mmCIF file of C-alpha atoms in Angstrom:
data_model
loop_
_atom_site.group_PDB
_atom_site.id
_atom_site.type_symbol
_atom_site.label_atom_id
_atom_site.label_comp_id
_atom_site.label_asym_id
_atom_site.label_seq_id
_atom_site.Cartn_x
_atom_site.Cartn_y
_atom_site.Cartn_z
ATOM 1 C CA ALA A 30 -0.127 0.428 -0.025
ATOM 2 C CA VAL A 31 2.710 2.624 0.770
ATOM 3 C CA VAL A 32 4.241 1.619 -2.576
ATOM 4 C CA LEU A 33 1.317 1.732 -4.727
ATOM 5 C CA GLY A 34 0.075 5.150 -2.799
ATOM 6 C CA GLY A 35 3.613 6.878 -2.300
ATOM 7 C CA TYR A 36 5.095 5.838 -5.429
ATOM 8 C CA PRO A 37 2.438 8.126 -7.486
ATOM 9 C CA ILE A 38 2.843 10.781 -4.926
ATOM 10 C CA VAL A 39 6.879 11.369 -4.499
ATOM 11 C CA THR A 40 6.809 10.859 -8.348
ATOM 12 C CA GLY A 41 4.641 13.773 -9.355
ATOM 13 C CA ILE A 42 6.218 16.043 -6.261
ATOM 14 C CA TRP A 43 9.532 15.132 -7.807
ATOM 15 C CA VAL A 44 8.168 16.537 -11.399
ATOM 16 C CA GLY A 45 7.012 19.917 -10.469
ATOM 17 C CA PHE A 46 10.932 20.791 -10.349
ATOM 18 C CA THR A 47 12.083 19.487 -13.277
ATOM 19 C CA ASN A 48 10.653 21.329 -16.905
ATOM 20 C CA GLU A 49 8.942 17.538 -18.040
ATOM 21 C CA ARG A 50 7.557 17.730 -21.384
ATOM 22 C CA VAL A 51 5.234 15.422 -23.534
ATOM 23 C CA GLY A 52 5.310 17.163 -26.700
ATOM 24 C CA GLY A 53 2.015 19.701 -27.403
ATOM 25 C CA VAL A 54 2.876 23.129 -28.675
ATOM 26 C CA PHE A 55 6.238 23.613 -26.712
ATOM 27 C CA GLY A 56 7.517 20.251 -28.253
ATOM 28 C CA ILE A 57 9.655 17.656 -26.556
ATOM 29 C CA VAL A 58 12.900 18.590 -24.543
ATOM 30 C CA LYS A 59 15.726 16.610 -22.553
ATOM 31 C CA THR A 60 13.956 16.413 -18.662
ATOM 32 C CA ARG A 61 15.505 17.855 -16.228
ATOM 33 C CA PHE A 62 16.056 19.558 -12.816
ATOM 34 C CA ILE A 63 14.976 23.381 -12.966
ATOM 35 C CA GLY A 64 14.335 23.672 -8.969
ATOM 36 C CA LEU A 65 11.743 26.115 -7.873
ATOM 37 C CA THR A 66 11.474 27.667 -11.625
ATOM 38 C CA ASN A 67 8.203 26.025 -12.108
ATOM 39 C CA PHE A 68 6.533 27.384 -8.863
ATOM 40 C CA ARG A 69 7.629 31.062 -8.926
ATOM 41 C CA SER A 70 6.179 31.439 -12.836
ATOM 42 C CA ILE A 71 3.177 29.838 -11.171
ATOM 43 C CA ILE A 72 3.201 31.793 -8.190
ATOM 44 C CA GLU A 73 3.474 35.178 -10.589
ATOM 45 C CA ASP A 74 0.586 34.383 -12.562
ATOM 46 C CA PRO A 75 -1.906 36.668 -12.090
ATOM 47 C CA LEU A 76 -4.472 33.847 -13.538
ATOM 48 C CA PHE A 77 -3.498 31.248 -10.757
ATOM 49 C CA ARG A 78 -3.258 34.105 -8.392
ATOM 50 C CA GLY A 79 -6.786 34.471 -8.819
ATOM 51 C CA GLY A 80 -8.232 30.961 -9.013
ATOM 52 C CA ALA A 81 -6.327 30.263 -5.901
ATOM 53 C CA VAL A 82 -8.176 33.102 -4.414
ATOM 54 C CA LEU A 83 -10.707 31.902 -6.089
ATOM 55 C CA ILE A 84 -11.295 28.565 -4.540
ATOM 56 C CA LEU A 85 -10.074 29.573 -0.831
ATOM 57 C CA GLU A 86 -13.164 31.427 -0.741
ATOM 58 C CA ILE A 87 -15.291 28.777 -2.421
ATOM 59 C CA ALA A 88 -13.924 26.043 0.032
ATOM 60 C CA GLY A 89 -14.255 28.520 3.021
ATOM 61 C CA ALA A 90 -17.742 28.725 2.178
ATOM 62 C CA VAL A 91 -18.950 25.441 1.111
ATOM 63 C CA VAL A 92 -16.832 24.195 4.243
ATOM 64 C CA ALA A 93 -18.702 26.304 6.852
ATOM 65 C CA ILE A 94 -22.593 26.061 4.806
ATOM 66 C CA THR A 95 -22.153 22.835 4.579
ATOM 67 C CA TYR A 96 -21.330 22.221 8.437
ATOM 68 C CA VAL A 97 -23.984 24.096 9.600
ATOM 69 C CA LEU A 98 -26.636 22.136 7.094
ATOM 70 C CA ALA A 99 -25.734 19.322 7.665
ATOM 71 C CA TYR A 100 -25.973 19.363 11.584
ATOM 72 C CA LEU A 101 -29.548 20.836 10.679
ATOM 73 C CA GLN A 102 -30.477 17.677 8.426
ATOM 74 C CA ALA A 103 -28.973 15.159 10.393
ATOM 75 C CA SER A 104 -31.054 16.197 13.313
ATOM 76 C CA LEU A 105 -34.103 16.021 11.370
ATOM 77 C CA LEU A 106 -33.236 12.953 10.262
ATOM 78 C CA ASN A 107 -32.538 11.131 13.209
ATOM 79 C CA MET A 108 -35.644 12.255 14.987
ATOM 80 C CA ASP A 109 -38.362 9.694 14.909
ATOM 81 C CA PHE A 110 -41.410 10.682 12.109
ATOM 82 C CA PRO A 111 -43.418 8.765 9.307
ATOM 83 C CA LEU A 112 -41.539 8.173 6.407
ATOM 84 C CA ARG A 113 -38.179 8.501 8.205
ATOM 85 C CA ARG A 114 -36.444 6.244 6.034
ATOM 86 C CA VAL A 115 -37.840 7.315 2.567
ATOM 87 C CA VAL A 116 -36.696 11.302 3.252
ATOM 88 C CA ARG A 117 -33.144 10.115 4.457
ATOM 89 C CA THR A 118 -33.124 8.082 0.598
ATOM 90 C CA ILE A 119 -33.964 11.347 -0.774
ATOM 91 C CA ALA A 120 -31.558 13.532 0.956
ATOM 92 C CA LEU A 121 -28.630 11.372 0.637
ATOM 93 C CA LEU A 122 -29.787 10.921 -3.476
ATOM 94 C CA PRO A 123 -27.106 13.665 -4.730
ATOM 95 C CA MET A 124 -24.059 11.392 -3.521
ATOM 96 C CA ALA A 125 -25.167 9.414 -6.461
ATOM 97 C CA VAL A 126 -25.212 12.202 -8.991
ATOM 98 C CA PRO A 127 -21.921 12.178 -10.851
ATOM 99 C CA ALA A 128 -19.834 15.831 -10.608
ATOM 100 C CA VAL A 129 -19.880 16.315 -14.350
ATOM 101 C CA VAL A 130 -23.574 15.686 -14.067
ATOM 102 C CA VAL A 131 -23.695 18.463 -11.426
ATOM 103 C CA GLY A 132 -21.903 20.736 -13.378
ATOM 104 C CA GLU A 133 -23.772 20.840 -16.208
ATOM 105 C CA MET A 134 -27.108 21.242 -14.749
ATOM 106 C CA PHE A 135 -25.843 24.209 -12.725
ATOM 107 C CA GLY A 136 -24.553 25.907 -15.999
ATOM 108 C CA TYR A 137 -27.472 25.456 -17.900
ATOM 109 C CA LEU A 138 -29.359 26.777 -14.710
ATOM 110 C CA TYR A 139 -26.663 29.387 -14.545
ATOM 111 C CA ASP A 140 -26.807 30.646 -18.818
ATOM 112 C CA PRO A 141 -28.300 33.819 -19.393
ATOM 113 C CA SER A 142 -30.234 32.501 -22.457
ATOM 114 C CA VAL A 143 -31.702 29.433 -20.975
ATOM 115 C CA GLY A 144 -31.520 29.051 -17.242
ATOM 116 C CA SER A 145 -34.260 29.669 -14.657
ATOM 117 C CA VAL A 146 -31.201 31.790 -12.572
ATOM 118 C CA ASP A 147 -31.103 34.938 -14.608
ATOM 119 C CA GLY A 148 -35.245 34.653 -14.953
ATOM 120 C CA TRP A 149 -35.758 35.016 -10.972
ATOM 121 C CA LEU A 150 -32.733 37.482 -10.487
ATOM 122 C CA VAL A 151 -35.178 39.609 -13.443
ATOM 123 C CA ARG A 152 -38.721 38.804 -11.543
ATOM 124 C CA LEU A 153 -36.998 39.584 -7.856
ATOM 125 C CA GLY A 154 -35.900 43.328 -9.389
ATOM 126 C CA LEU A 155 -32.136 41.852 -8.558
ATOM 127 C CA VAL A 156 -31.494 42.924 -12.255
ATOM 128 C CA LYS A 157 -33.117 44.819 -14.659
ATOM 129 C CA THR A 158 -31.510 42.487 -17.992
ATOM 130 C CA PRO A 159 -30.494 38.721 -18.306
ATOM 131 C CA GLN A 160 -26.834 39.239 -17.724
ATOM 132 C CA PHE A 161 -25.724 36.432 -15.049
ATOM 133 C CA LEU A 162 -22.904 37.418 -12.524
ATOM 134 C CA PRO A 163 -23.386 40.818 -12.776
ATOM 135 C CA ASN A 164 -21.026 41.793 -10.015
ATOM 136 C CA ALA A 165 -18.327 39.752 -10.409
ATOM 137 C CA SER A 166 -16.977 39.986 -6.629
ATOM 138 C CA PHE A 167 -19.917 37.712 -5.362
ATOM 139 C CA ARG A 168 -19.247 34.666 -8.282
ATOM 140 C CA TRP A 169 -17.929 32.510 -5.707
ATOM 141 C CA ILE A 170 -21.038 32.186 -4.134
ATOM 142 C CA TRP A 171 -22.799 31.265 -7.589
ATOM 143 C CA ILE A 172 -19.881 28.743 -8.034
ATOM 144 C CA ALA A 173 -19.921 26.847 -4.297
ATOM 145 C CA ILE A 174 -23.841 26.015 -4.803
ATOM 146 C CA PRO A 175 -23.539 22.847 -6.592
ATOM 147 C CA ALA A 176 -20.314 22.564 -4.176
ATOM 148 C CA ILE A 177 -22.526 22.349 -1.245
ATOM 149 C CA TRP A 178 -25.478 21.148 -2.950
ATOM 150 C CA MET A 179 -23.044 17.721 -3.647
ATOM 151 C CA ALA A 180 -21.035 18.197 -0.168
ATOM 152 C CA LEU A 181 -24.309 17.872 2.284
ATOM 153 C CA PRO A 182 -24.990 14.190 1.864
ATOM 154 C CA PHE A 183 -21.851 13.110 2.604
ATOM 155 C CA ALA A 184 -21.822 15.526 6.196
ATOM 156 C CA THR A 185 -25.183 14.580 6.833
ATOM 157 C CA LEU A 186 -24.519 10.712 6.965
ATOM 158 C CA PHE A 187 -21.192 11.543 9.002
ATOM 159 C CA LEU A 188 -23.139 13.745 11.302
ATOM 160 C CA LEU A 189 -25.890 10.968 11.262
ATOM 161 C CA ALA A 190 -24.054 8.226 11.882
ATOM 162 C CA ALA A 191 -22.168 10.148 15.029
ATOM 163 C CA MET A 192 -25.205 11.283 16.545
ATOM 164 C CA GLN A 193 -26.525 7.698 16.536
ATOM 165 C CA GLY A 194 -23.496 6.627 18.544
ATOM 166 C CA ILE A 195 -24.633 8.994 21.456
ATOM 167 C CA ASP A 196 -25.793 7.373 24.413
ATOM 168 C CA GLY A 197 -29.837 7.682 24.640
ATOM 169 C CA GLU A 198 -29.556 7.915 28.596
ATOM 170 C CA GLN A 199 -27.373 11.652 28.536
ATOM 171 C CA LEU A 200 -29.764 12.708 26.448
ATOM 172 C CA GLU A 201 -32.909 11.374 28.496
ATOM 173 C CA ALA A 202 -30.528 12.875 31.965
ATOM 174 C CA ALA A 203 -30.844 16.209 30.299
ATOM 175 C CA THR A 204 -34.515 16.040 29.387
ATOM 176 C CA VAL A 205 -35.269 15.462 32.662
ATOM 177 C CA ASP A 206 -33.057 17.936 33.990
ATOM 178 C CA GLY A 207 -35.063 20.458 32.166
ATOM 179 C CA ALA A 208 -32.874 20.931 29.203
ATOM 180 C CA GLY A 209 -34.316 22.213 26.140
ATOM 181 C CA TRP A 210 -33.475 21.433 22.489
ATOM 182 C CA ALA A 211 -30.622 23.871 22.387
ATOM 183 C CA ARG A 212 -28.779 22.839 25.675
ATOM 184 C CA ARG A 213 -29.434 19.518 25.116
ATOM 185 C CA PHE A 214 -27.848 19.894 21.942
ATOM 186 C CA TRP A 215 -24.746 22.198 23.142
ATOM 187 C CA HIS A 216 -23.782 20.147 26.256
ATOM 188 C CA VAL A 217 -24.828 16.402 25.108
ATOM 189 C CA THR A 218 -24.677 16.457 21.045
ATOM 190 C CA PHE A 219 -22.582 18.995 19.513
ATOM 191 C CA PRO A 220 -19.708 17.023 22.000
ATOM 192 C CA GLY A 221 -20.241 13.593 21.006
ATOM 193 C CA THR A 222 -20.298 14.426 17.546
ATOM 194 C CA ARG A 223 -17.336 17.006 18.055
ATOM 195 C CA GLY A 224 -14.839 13.944 16.738
ATOM 196 C CA ALA A 225 -16.702 14.542 13.365
ATOM 197 C CA LEU A 226 -15.881 17.931 12.558
ATOM 198 C CA ALA A 227 -12.044 16.856 13.073
ATOM 199 C CA ALA A 228 -12.692 14.818 9.830
ATOM 200 C CA ILE A 229 -15.382 16.915 8.317
ATOM 201 C CA VAL A 230 -13.654 19.846 7.385
ATOM 202 C CA PRO A 231 -10.430 18.674 5.928
ATOM 203 C CA LEU A 232 -12.275 16.282 3.772
ATOM 204 C CA SER A 233 -14.889 18.795 2.642
ATOM 205 C CA PHE A 234 -11.766 21.265 2.389
ATOM 206 C CA ALA A 235 -9.562 18.395 0.085
ATOM 207 C CA ALA A 236 -12.414 17.957 -1.902
ATOM 208 C CA GLN A 237 -12.783 21.495 -3.028
ATOM 209 C CA MET A 238 -9.287 22.173 -3.502
ATOM 210 C CA LEU A 239 -9.089 18.634 -5.754
ATOM 211 C CA ASP A 240 -12.172 18.843 -7.276
ATOM 212 C CA PHE A 241 -12.027 19.121 -11.450
ATOM 213 C CA ASP A 242 -14.412 17.550 -13.483
ATOM 214 C CA MET A 243 -17.802 19.641 -11.922
ATOM 215 C CA TYR A 244 -15.914 23.028 -12.189
ATOM 216 C CA LEU A 245 -14.318 22.058 -15.521
ATOM 217 C CA ALA A 246 -18.414 21.239 -16.743
ATOM 218 C CA LEU A 247 -19.497 24.588 -15.058
ATOM 219 C CA PHE A 248 -17.044 26.723 -16.627
ATOM 220 C CA GLY A 249 -18.126 24.970 -19.983
ATOM 221 C CA GLN A 250 -21.786 26.399 -20.144
ATOM 222 C CA GLY A 251 -22.910 29.388 -18.138
ATOM 223 C CA GLY A 252 -19.572 28.977 -16.966
ATOM 224 C CA GLY A 253 -18.760 30.912 -19.849
ATOM 225 C CA ASN A 254 -20.094 33.774 -17.756
ATOM 226 C CA LEU A 255 -18.311 32.758 -14.890
ATOM 227 C CA ALA A 256 -14.596 32.372 -16.759
ATOM 228 C CA SER A 257 -14.964 36.193 -18.415
ATOM 229 C CA VAL A 258 -14.788 37.178 -14.590
ATOM 230 C CA GLY A 259 -11.196 35.461 -13.523
ATOM 231 C CA VAL A 260 -12.149 31.937 -12.809
ATOM 232 C CA ASN A 261 -9.193 29.565 -13.635
ATOM 233 C CA ILE A 262 -8.852 27.206 -10.287
ATOM 234 C CA PRO A 263 -5.836 25.600 -9.921
ATOM 235 C CA THR A 264 -7.109 22.558 -11.229
ATOM 236 C CA VAL A 265 -8.246 23.709 -13.915
ATOM 237 C CA TYR A 266 -4.942 25.791 -14.098
ATOM 238 C CA ALA A 267 -3.144 22.309 -14.298
ATOM 239 C CA TYR A 268 -5.519 20.804 -16.542
ATOM 240 C CA GLN A 269 -4.621 24.118 -19.093
ATOM 241 C CA ASN A 270 -1.132 23.369 -18.536
ATOM 242 C CA LEU A 271 -1.130 19.426 -18.923
ATOM 243 C CA SER A 272 -3.105 20.252 -22.454
ATOM 244 C CA ASP A 273 -0.167 22.283 -23.702
ATOM 245 C CA GLY A 274 2.464 19.331 -22.573
ATOM 246 C CA LEU A 275 3.823 21.034 -19.646
ATOM 247 C CA MET A 276 3.689 18.333 -17.164
ATOM 248 C CA GLY A 277 6.116 20.002 -15.000
ATOM 249 C CA ARG A 278 4.128 23.354 -14.654
ATOM 250 C CA ALA A 279 1.063 20.802 -14.154
ATOM 251 C CA ALA A 280 2.571 19.142 -11.700
ATOM 252 C CA ALA A 281 3.785 21.729 -9.786
ATOM 253 C CA THR A 282 0.552 23.301 -9.684
ATOM 254 C CA GLY A 283 -0.579 20.074 -8.182
ATOM 255 C CA ASP A 284 2.634 20.316 -5.326
ATOM 256 C CA LEU A 285 1.182 23.593 -4.227
ATOM 257 C CA VAL A 286 -2.539 22.684 -4.086
ATOM 258 C CA LEU A 287 -0.980 18.973 -1.781
ATOM 259 C CA VAL A 288 0.818 21.518 0.269
ATOM 260 C CA VAL A 289 -2.475 23.743 1.288
ATOM 261 C CA ILE A 290 -4.264 20.249 1.854
ATOM 262 C CA VAL A 291 -1.705 19.409 4.180
ATOM 263 C CA ALA A 292 -1.816 22.500 5.813
ATOM 264 C CA ALA A 293 -5.738 22.111 6.306
ATOM 265 C CA PHE A 294 -5.717 18.604 7.938
ATOM 266 C CA GLY A 295 -2.706 19.685 10.028
ATOM 267 C CA VAL A 296 -4.692 22.475 11.419
ATOM 268 C CA SER A 297 -7.851 19.818 11.825
ATOM 269 C CA ARG A 298 -5.719 17.890 13.154
ATOM 270 C CA TYR A 299 -4.648 20.301 15.641
ATOM 271 C CA LEU A 300 -8.153 21.631 16.609
ATOM 272 C CA SER A 301 -9.694 18.230 17.024
#
């Protein structure tokens, strides 16, 4: 397992420090070690910096909103009510939808010519004419919505399992002592599920940093408007370099993403 998992990772990291190419528009050259050249070039590229800031905004929003919504949804699904199993199944259905389909679906919804989002914005008086994302400053909110829709079922399932592992006698004792729902949640449910936070936060953050197919599909539809305001997240940036045959630059982009993900896991581990 160490060899199968470690060898590709180490090789990928190493390629980021070389000028390796696989043809493309720049041709083939002899692979050699070039140190931090790729990293300096990438970090100095305003297109990469803009995309990196954007994905950090998206990841932060997805993690925070998903965690809150997942707690509410898991608390509801943990209650005893008619058709609970049916409702649970419906709540978890987004897990069965491929990411590329989600990107295509929201891309059409955001498309100013055929999508419904612009129509609702016009009806609500938020915009005067169909022109999706009139303010590029808030583009990350719209991009985060499909990511939240995809991430919510997993977080809900994780928290629901943690809630069901809480000793029922503790909740009963708190109820007998006169504790309301809020106090039972804060003093019993939340401490009992706090360990799930240490897993959900870094996993959700890493998923957003590494997500590619959903975002690429989204940018390809109504995302044409998104791309026009500077959307170029690191995975898409790496894909563009890879398409040009620049293996070294693509790997270096992946190395930078890996550093951020490892740092996120370290922070989560420390907080837990």
